[in-house]
Amino acid sequence: MPLPKTQPSTSRSPARATIADVAREAGVSKATVSRFLNHRETLLTPDIAARVEVAVAALAYSPSPMARALKRGRSRLIGLVVADVTNPFSVAVLRGAEKACQQAGYLLMLFNLGNDSQRECEAIQALAAYQVEGFILNTLGRDAGAAADAARLGKPVVLVDRRHHNMQADFVSLDNAGAVQLGARHLVDAGYRELLFVSEPMRNVSSRMERDAAFRSFIGDAAPELPGLQGRTFESTEDNGDALDNALRDQRQRAGGRLAGLISSNAVVTLRVVASLARLGWQLGTDLGLVGFDDTEWSPFIGPGLTTIAQPTDELGRLAANCLMERLQGLDLPPRQILLSGRLLPRGSSVPASPAIISAT
């Protein structure tokens, strides 16, 4: 028996009521409804105010907060662009910025680049379409067009962690040089002499380049007082696990009887290194000493515990948002640079001498 034919559904969600609908329902002008909605009932007779109130209730009318904000010339929106929302650093900065914005009565709009520098301009333009009042940028910083777009809009911009070349803006970041020095000094004090700095590809990303430069500078400065100290850099990608394995094998071979230590540039790289050690069958703290940037929730539970350099991510996000809001309130000063210190949290992966927390100066 053939199935009965079904008719396509014609039901649709009811259209959202507009101010014109309310005015028509109440038999008044749109200006009258606007006066009522803006709590200016004193300009209306009680009868007209009552009619508008009934019409608003009958149509379940709710004014668009965006439309009302734009009418006043303020959207109360801040645009945040992050390079990679899967990176724990980006998430932590987002939380700090969001809390500061919420306390000040602003909402944060997020655009995730997914580490695709080609989308930087797209991010600026998309957020600008929502009339954001300013931008917080944690991008790769490689697209000069994106910087130009942001500057052309005439809205304040604050950069977090990564600089944009040719962009004059407030900049909030970790003191990368001090943090690398903290980690490298910890390793050499623990007896490690063959050091490796593992980073994501430099690709002109300012924070990666600053950390690499600081590592090379430390090796050059410390080598005269520490005979046999050697340091190299390896750039790790998501799909070059075999190359990372080989780099660690080479490091152990160069070390000979000396201790081999490694600094990983962020939590993403730390996980790659830990995975490589598992493939090699090595143990943290004995076969390889490790200090990693970013103290994640899982850092204490990997192997004997990961020694980390904790970034003040919450404060970085909060300061970036506060700098932006100061600009929105009319602060007119030359661009500011705010660098915050990291903290070394020694654990078993580097065989620390003591469990104390050491602060960078």
CSV table of N, CA, C and O in Angstrom, one decimal, residues 55-157:
chain,number,residue,atom,x,y,z
A,55,ALA,N,0.1,47.0,23.7
A,55,ALA,CA,0.6,46.5,22.4
A,55,ALA,C,2.0,45.8,22.6
A,55,ALA,O,2.2,44.8,21.9
A,56,VAL,N,2.8,46.4,23.4
A,56,VAL,CA,4.2,45.8,23.6
A,56,VAL,C,4.0,44.4,24.2
A,56,VAL,O,4.6,43.4,23.7
A,57,ALA,N,3.1,44.2,25.2
A,57,ALA,CA,2.8,42.9,25.8
A,57,ALA,C,2.2,41.9,24.8
A,57,ALA,O,2.6,40.8,24.7
A,58,ALA,N,1.2,42.4,24.0
A,58,ALA,CA,0.5,41.5,23.1
A,58,ALA,C,1.4,41.0,22.0
A,58,ALA,O,1.3,39.8,21.6
A,59,LEU,N,2.4,41.8,21.5
A,59,LEU,CA,3.3,41.4,20.5
A,59,LEU,C,4.6,40.8,21.0
A,59,LEU,O,5.5,40.4,20.2
A,60,ALA,N,4.7,40.8,22.3
A,60,ALA,CA,6.0,40.3,23.0
A,60,ALA,C,7.2,41.0,22.4
A,60,ALA,O,8.2,40.4,22.0
A,61,TYR,N,7.0,42.3,22.2
A,61,TYR,CA,8.1,43.1,21.6
A,61,TYR,C,9.3,43.3,22.6
A,61,TYR,O,9.1,43.6,23.8
A,62,SER,N,10.5,43.1,22.1
A,62,SER,CA,11.7,43.3,22.8
A,62,SER,C,12.7,44.1,22.0
A,62,SER,O,13.0,43.6,20.9
A,63,PRO,N,13.0,45.3,22.5
A,63,PRO,CA,13.9,46.1,21.7
A,63,PRO,C,15.3,45.4,21.5
A,63,PRO,O,15.8,44.7,22.4
A,64,SER,N,15.9,45.5,20.4
A,64,SER,CA,17.2,45.0,20.1
A,64,SER,C,18.3,45.8,20.9
A,64,SER,O,18.4,47.0,20.7
A,65,PRO,N,19.0,45.1,21.8
A,65,PRO,CA,20.0,45.9,22.6
A,65,PRO,C,21.1,46.5,21.6
A,65,PRO,O,21.6,47.5,21.9
A,66,MET,N,21.4,45.8,20.5
A,66,MET,CA,22.4,46.3,19.6
A,66,MET,C,21.9,47.6,18.9
A,66,MET,O,22.6,48.5,18.8
A,67,ALA,N,20.7,47.5,18.5
A,67,ALA,CA,20.1,48.7,17.9
A,67,ALA,C,20.1,49.9,18.8
A,67,ALA,O,20.4,51.0,18.4
A,68,ARG,N,19.7,49.6,20.1
A,68,ARG,CA,19.6,50.7,21.0
A,68,ARG,C,21.0,51.3,21.3
A,68,ARG,O,21.2,52.5,21.4
A,69,ALA,N,22.0,50.4,21.4
A,69,ALA,CA,23.4,50.8,21.7
A,69,ALA,C,23.9,51.6,20.5
A,69,ALA,O,24.5,52.7,20.7
A,70,LEU,N,23.6,51.2,19.3
A,70,LEU,CA,24.1,51.9,18.1
A,70,LEU,C,23.5,53.3,18.0
A,70,LEU,O,24.1,54.2,17.6
A,71,LYS,N,22.2,53.3,18.4
A,71,LYS,CA,21.5,54.6,18.4
A,71,LYS,C,22.2,55.6,19.3
A,71,LYS,O,22.2,56.8,19.0
A,72,ARG,N,22.7,55.1,20.4
A,72,ARG,CA,23.4,56.0,21.3
A,72,ARG,C,24.9,56.2,20.9
A,72,ARG,O,25.6,56.9,21.6
A,73,GLY,N,25.3,55.5,19.8
A,73,GLY,CA,26.7,55.7,19.4
A,73,GLY,C,27.7,54.7,20.1
A,73,GLY,O,28.9,54.9,19.9
A,74,ARG,N,27.2,53.8,20.9
A,74,ARG,CA,28.1,52.9,21.6
A,74,ARG,C,27.5,51.5,21.5
A,74,ARG,O,26.3,51.2,21.7
A,75,SER,N,28.4,50.5,21.1
A,75,SER,CA,27.9,49.1,21.0
A,75,SER,C,28.3,48.4,22.3
A,75,SER,O,27.7,47.3,22.5
A,76,ARG,N,29.2,48.9,23.1
A,76,ARG,CA,29.7,48.2,24.3
A,76,ARG,C,30.3,46.8,23.9
A,76,ARG,O,30.2,45.9,24.7
A,77,LEU,N,30.8,46.7,22.7
A,77,LEU,CA,31.4,45.4,22.3
A,77,LEU,C,32.9,45.6,22.1
A,77,LEU,O,33.4,46.7,21.6
A,78,ILE,N,33.7,44.6,22.5
A,78,ILE,CA,35.1,44.6,22.3
A,78,ILE,C,35.4,43.4,21.4
A,78,ILE,O,35.0,42.3,21.7
A,79,GLY,N,36.2,43.6,20.4
A,79,GLY,CA,36.6,42.5,19.5
A,79,GLY,C,37.9,41.9,20.0
A,79,GLY,O,38.9,42.6,20.1
A,80,LEU,N,37.9,40.5,20.2
A,80,LEU,CA,39.2,39.8,20.5
A,80,LEU,C,39.5,38.8,19.4
A,80,LEU,O,38.7,38.0,19.1
A,81,VAL,N,40.7,39.0,18.8
A,81,VAL,CA,41.2,38.0,17.8
A,81,VAL,C,42.3,37.2,18.4
A,81,VAL,O,43.3,37.8,18.9
A,82,VAL,N,42.2,35.9,18.4
A,82,VAL,CA,43.2,35.0,18.9
A,82,VAL,C,43.8,34.1,17.8
A,82,VAL,O,43.0,33.7,16.9
A,83,ALA,N,45.0,33.8,17.9
A,83,ALA,CA,45.7,33.0,16.8
A,83,ALA,C,45.1,31.6,16.8
A,83,ALA,O,44.9,31.0,15.8
A,84,ASP,N,45.0,31.0,18.0
A,84,ASP,CA,44.6,29.6,18.1
A,84,ASP,C,43.8,29.3,19.4
A,84,ASP,O,44.5,29.3,20.5
A,85,VAL,N,42.5,29.2,19.4
A,85,VAL,CA,41.8,29.0,20.6
A,85,VAL,C,42.0,27.6,21.3
A,85,VAL,O,41.6,27.4,22.4
A,86,THR,N,42.7,26.7,20.6
A,86,THR,CA,43.0,25.4,21.2
A,86,THR,C,44.2,25.5,22.0
A,86,THR,O,44.6,24.6,22.8
A,87,ASN,N,45.0,26.6,21.9
A,87,ASN,CA,46.2,26.8,22.8
A,87,ASN,C,45.7,27.3,24.1
A,87,ASN,O,45.0,28.3,24.3
A,88,PRO,N,46.2,26.6,25.2
A,88,PRO,CA,45.8,27.0,26.6
A,88,PRO,C,46.1,28.4,26.9
A,88,PRO,O,45.3,29.1,27.6
A,89,PHE,N,47.1,29.0,26.3
A,89,PHE,CA,47.5,30.4,26.6
A,89,PHE,C,46.4,31.3,26.1
A,89,PHE,O,45.9,32.2,26.8
A,90,SER,N,45.9,31.1,24.9
A,90,SER,CA,44.8,31.9,24.3
A,90,SER,C,43.6,31.8,25.2
A,90,SER,O,42.9,32.9,25.4
A,91,VAL,N,43.2,30.7,25.6
A,91,VAL,CA,42.0,30.5,26.4
A,91,VAL,C,42.1,31.2,27.7
A,91,VAL,O,41.2,31.9,28.2
A,92,ALA,N,43.3,31.1,28.4
A,92,ALA,CA,43.5,31.8,29.6
A,92,ALA,C,43.5,33.3,29.5
A,92,ALA,O,42.9,34.0,30.3
A,93,VAL,N,44.1,33.8,28.4
A,93,VAL,CA,44.0,35.3,28.2
A,93,VAL,C,42.6,35.7,27.9
A,93,VAL,O,42.1,36.8,28.4
A,94,LEU,N,41.8,34.9,27.2
A,94,LEU,CA,40.4,35.2,26.9
A,94,LEU,C,39.6,35.4,28.2
A,94,LEU,O,38.8,36.3,28.4
A,95,ARG,N,39.9,34.4,29.2
A,95,ARG,CA,39.1,34.5,30.4
A,95,ARG,C,39.4,35.8,31.2
A,95,ARG,O,38.5,36.4,31.7
A,96,GLY,N,40.7,36.2,31.2
A,96,GLY,CA,41.1,37.4,31.9
A,96,GLY,C,40.5,38.6,31.3
A,96,GLY,O,40.0,39.5,32.0
A,97,ALA,N,40.5,38.7,29.9
A,97,ALA,CA,39.9,39.8,29.2
A,97,ALA,C,38.4,39.9,29.4
A,97,ALA,O,37.8,41.0,29.6
A,98,GLU,N,37.8,38.7,29.4
A,98,GLU,CA,36.3,38.6,29.5
A,98,GLU,C,35.9,39.1,30.9
A,98,GLU,O,34.9,39.9,31.0
A,99,LYS,N,36.6,38.8,31.9
A,99,LYS,CA,36.2,39.2,33.3
A,99,LYS,C,36.3,40.7,33.4
A,99,LYS,O,35.4,41.4,33.9
A,100,ALA,N,37.4,41.3,32.8
A,100,ALA,CA,37.6,42.7,32.9
A,100,ALA,C,36.5,43.5,32.1
A,100,ALA,O,36.0,44.5,32.6
A,101,CYS,N,36.2,43.0,31.0
A,101,CYS,CA,35.2,43.6,30.1
A,101,CYS,C,33.8,43.5,30.8
A,101,CYS,O,33.0,44.5,30.8
A,102,GLN,N,33.5,42.4,31.4
A,102,GLN,CA,32.2,42.2,32.0
A,102,GLN,C,32.1,43.2,33.2
A,102,GLN,O,31.0,43.8,33.4
A,103,GLN,N,33.1,43.3,34.0
A,103,GLN,CA,33.1,44.2,35.1
A,103,GLN,C,32.9,45.7,34.7
A,103,GLN,O,32.3,46.5,35.4
A,104,ALA,N,33.3,46.0,33.5
A,104,ALA,CA,33.2,47.4,33.0
A,104,ALA,C,31.9,47.6,32.1
A,104,ALA,O,31.7,48.6,31.6
A,105,GLY,N,31.1,46.5,32.0
A,105,GLY,CA,29.9,46.7,31.2
A,105,GLY,C,30.0,46.4,29.7
A,105,GLY,O,29.2,46.9,28.9
A,106,TYR,N,31.1,45.7,29.3
A,106,TYR,CA,31.3,45.5,27.9
A,106,TYR,C,31.1,44.0,27.6
A,106,TYR,O,31.3,43.1,28.6
A,107,LEU,N,30.9,43.6,26.4
A,107,LEU,CA,30.8,42.2,26.0
A,107,LEU,C,32.0,42.0,25.0
A,107,LEU,O,32.4,42.9,24.3
A,108,LEU,N,32.5,40.8,25.1
A,108,LEU,CA,33.7,40.4,24.3
A,108,LEU,C,33.2,39.5,23.1
A,108,LEU,O,32.4,38.6,23.3
A,109,MET,N,33.6,39.9,21.9
A,109,MET,CA,33.3,39.1,20.7
A,109,MET,C,34.6,38.4,20.3
A,109,MET,O,35.6,39.1,20.1
A,110,LEU,N,34.6,37.1,20.1
A,110,LEU,CA,35.8,36.3,19.8
A,110,LEU,C,35.9,35.9,18.3
A,110,LEU,O,34.9,35.5,17.7
A,111,PHE,N,37.1,36.1,17.7
A,111,PHE,CA,37.3,35.5,16.4
A,111,PHE,C,38.6,34.7,16.5
A,111,PHE,O,39.7,35.2,16.8
A,112,ASN,N,38.5,33.4,16.1
A,112,ASN,CA,39.6,32.5,16.2
A,112,ASN,C,40.2,32.3,14.8
A,112,ASN,O,39.5,31.9,13.9
A,113,LEU,N,41.5,32.6,14.7
A,113,LEU,CA,42.2,32.4,13.4
A,113,LEU,C,42.5,31.0,13.0
A,113,LEU,O,42.8,30.7,11.9
A,114,GLY,N,42.6,30.1,14.0
A,114,GLY,CA,43.0,28.8,13.8
A,114,GLY,C,44.4,28.7,13.2
A,114,GLY,O,44.7,27.9,12.3
A,115,ASN,N,45.3,29.7,13.6
A,115,ASN,CA,46.7,29.7,13.2
A,115,ASN,C,46.8,30.0,11.7
A,115,ASN,O,47.8,29.7,11.1
A,116,ASP,N,45.8,30.6,11.1
A,116,ASP,CA,45.8,30.9,9.6
A,116,ASP,C,46.0,32.4,9.5
A,116,ASP,O,45.0,33.2,9.7
A,117,SER,N,47.2,32.8,9.2
A,117,SER,CA,47.5,34.3,9.1
A,117,SER,C,46.7,35.0,8.0
A,117,SER,O,46.5,36.2,8.0
A,118,GLN,N,46.2,34.2,7.0
A,118,GLN,CA,45.5,34.8,5.9
A,118,GLN,C,44.1,35.3,6.3
A,118,GLN,O,43.4,36.0,5.6
A,119,ARG,N,43.7,35.0,7.6
A,119,ARG,CA,42.4,35.4,8.0
A,119,ARG,C,42.4,36.6,8.9
A,119,ARG,O,41.4,37.0,9.5
A,120,GLU,N,43.6,37.2,9.1
A,120,GLU,CA,43.7,38.3,10.0
A,120,GLU,C,42.9,39.5,9.5
A,120,GLU,O,42.1,40.1,10.3
A,121,CYS,N,42.9,39.8,8.2
A,121,CYS,CA,42.1,40.9,7.7
A,121,CYS,C,40.6,40.6,7.8
A,121,CYS,O,39.8,41.4,8.2
A,122,GLU,N,40.3,39.3,7.5
A,122,GLU,CA,38.9,38.9,7.6
A,122,GLU,C,38.4,39.1,9.1
A,122,GLU,O,37.2,39.5,9.3
A,123,ALA,N,39.2,38.8,10.0
A,123,ALA,CA,38.8,39.0,11.4
A,123,ALA,C,38.5,40.4,11.8
A,123,ALA,O,37.5,40.7,12.4
A,124,ILE,N,39.4,41.3,11.4
A,124,ILE,CA,39.2,42.7,11.6
A,124,ILE,C,37.9,43.2,11.0
A,124,ILE,O,37.1,43.9,11.6
A,125,GLN,N,37.7,42.9,9.7
A,125,GLN,CA,36.5,43.3,9.0
A,125,GLN,C,35.3,42.8,9.6
A,125,GLN,O,34.2,43.5,9.7
A,126,ALA,N,35.3,41.5,10.0
A,126,ALA,CA,34.1,40.8,10.5
A,126,ALA,C,33.7,41.5,11.9
A,126,ALA,O,32.5,41.8,12.1
A,127,LEU,N,34.6,41.7,12.7
A,127,LEU,CA,34.3,42.4,14.0
A,127,LEU,C,33.9,43.8,13.8
A,127,LEU,O,33.0,44.3,14.5
A,128,ALA,N,34.5,44.5,12.9
A,128,ALA,CA,34.2,45.9,12.6
A,128,ALA,C,32.7,46.0,12.1
A,128,ALA,O,32.0,47.0,12.4
A,129,ALA,N,32.2,45.0,11.4
A,129,ALA,CA,30.9,45.0,11.0
A,129,ALA,C,29.9,45.0,12.1
A,129,ALA,O,28.7,45.4,12.0
A,130,TYR,N,30.3,44.5,13.3
A,130,TYR,CA,29.5,44.4,14.5
A,130,TYR,C,29.7,45.7,15.3
A,130,TYR,O,29.2,45.8,16.4
A,131,GLN,N,30.4,46.7,14.8
A,131,GLN,CA,30.6,48.0,15.4
A,131,GLN,C,31.3,47.8,16.8
A,131,GLN,O,30.9,48.5,17.7
A,132,VAL,N,32.3,46.9,16.8
A,132,VAL,CA,33.0,46.9,18.1
A,132,VAL,C,33.7,48.2,18.3
A,132,VAL,O,34.1,48.9,17.4
A,133,GLU,N,33.9,48.5,19.6
A,133,GLU,CA,34.5,49.8,19.9
A,133,GLU,C,36.0,49.8,19.9
A,133,GLU,O,36.7,50.8,19.9
A,134,GLY,N,36.6,48.6,20.0
A,134,GLY,CA,38.1,48.5,20.0
A,134,GLY,C,38.5,47.0,19.8
A,134,GLY,O,37.6,46.1,19.8
A,135,PHE,N,39.8,46.8,19.6
A,135,PHE,CA,40.3,45.5,19.3
A,135,PHE,C,41.4,45.1,20.3
A,135,PHE,O,42.3,45.8,20.6
A,136,ILE,N,41.3,43.8,20.7
A,136,ILE,CA,42.4,43.1,21.4
A,136,ILE,C,42.9,42.1,20.5
A,136,ILE,O,42.2,41.2,20.1
A,137,LEU,N,44.2,42.2,20.1
A,137,LEU,CA,44.7,41.3,19.1
A,137,LEU,C,45.8,40.4,19.6
A,137,LEU,O,46.8,40.8,20.1
A,138,ASN,N,45.6,39.1,19.6
A,138,ASN,CA,46.6,38.1,19.8
A,138,ASN,C,46.7,37.2,18.6
A,138,ASN,O,46.4,36.0,18.5
A,139,THR,N,47.2,37.8,17.5
A,139,THR,CA,47.3,37.2,16.2
A,139,THR,C,48.7,36.8,15.9
A,139,THR,O,49.6,37.0,16.7
A,140,LEU,N,48.9,36.2,14.7
A,140,LEU,CA,50.3,35.9,14.3
A,140,LEU,C,51.1,37.1,14.0
A,140,LEU,O,52.3,37.1,14.0
A,141,GLY,N,50.4,38.2,13.7
A,141,GLY,CA,51.1,39.5,13.4
A,141,GLY,C,51.9,39.5,12.1
A,141,GLY,O,52.8,40.3,12.0
A,142,ARG,N,51.5,38.7,11.2
A,142,ARG,CA,52.3,38.7,9.9
A,142,ARG,C,51.6,39.4,8.8
A,142,ARG,O,52.2,39.6,7.7
A,143,ASP,N,50.3,39.8,9.0
A,143,ASP,CA,49.6,40.4,7.9
A,143,ASP,C,49.5,41.9,8.1
A,143,ASP,O,48.8,42.5,8.9
A,144,ALA,N,50.4,42.6,7.3
A,144,ALA,CA,50.4,44.1,7.4
A,144,ALA,C,49.1,44.7,7.1
A,144,ALA,O,48.7,45.8,7.6
A,145,GLY,N,48.3,44.1,6.2
A,145,GLY,CA,47.0,44.6,5.8
A,145,GLY,C,46.1,44.6,6.9
A,145,GLY,O,45.2,45.5,7.1
A,146,ALA,N,46.1,43.6,7.8
A,146,ALA,CA,45.3,43.6,9.0
A,146,ALA,C,45.6,44.8,9.9
A,146,ALA,O,44.7,45.4,10.4
A,147,ALA,N,46.8,45.0,10.1
A,147,ALA,CA,47.2,46.2,10.9
A,147,ALA,C,46.7,47.5,10.3
A,147,ALA,O,46.2,48.4,11.0
A,148,ALA,N,46.9,47.6,9.0
A,148,ALA,CA,46.4,48.8,8.3
A,148,ALA,C,44.9,48.9,8.5
A,148,ALA,O,44.4,50.1,8.7
A,149,ASP,N,44.2,47.8,8.3
A,149,ASP,CA,42.7,47.9,8.5
A,149,ASP,C,42.3,48.4,9.8
A,149,ASP,O,41.4,49.2,10.0
A,150,ALA,N,42.9,47.8,10.9
A,150,ALA,CA,42.6,48.2,12.2
A,150,ALA,C,42.9,49.7,12.5
A,150,ALA,O,42.1,50.5,13.1
A,151,ALA,N,44.1,50.2,12.0
A,151,ALA,CA,44.4,51.6,12.1
A,151,ALA,C,43.5,52.5,11.4
A,151,ALA,O,43.1,53.6,11.8
A,152,ARG,N,43.1,52.1,10.2
A,152,ARG,CA,42.2,52.9,9.3
A,152,ARG,C,40.8,53.1,10.0
A,152,ARG,O,40.2,54.1,9.8
A,153,LEU,N,40.4,52.1,10.8
A,153,LEU,CA,39.1,52.3,11.4
A,153,LEU,C,39.1,53.3,12.5
A,153,LEU,O,38.0,53.8,13.0
A,154,GLY,N,40.3,53.7,13.0
A,154,GLY,CA,40.4,54.8,14.0
A,154,GLY,C,39.9,54.3,15.3
A,154,GLY,O,39.6,55.2,16.2
A,155,LYS,N,39.9,53.0,15.6
A,155,LYS,CA,39.5,52.5,16.9
A,155,LYS,C,40.8,52.0,17.6
A,155,LYS,O,41.7,51.5,17.0
A,156,PRO,N,40.8,52.1,19.0
A,156,PRO,CA,41.9,51.7,19.7
A,156,PRO,C,42.2,50.2,19.6
A,156,PRO,O,41.3,49.4,19.5
A,157,VAL,N,43.5,49.9,19.6
A,157,VAL,CA,44.0,48.5,19.5
A,157,VAL,C,45.0,48.2,20.6
A,157,VAL,O,45.8,49.0,20.9
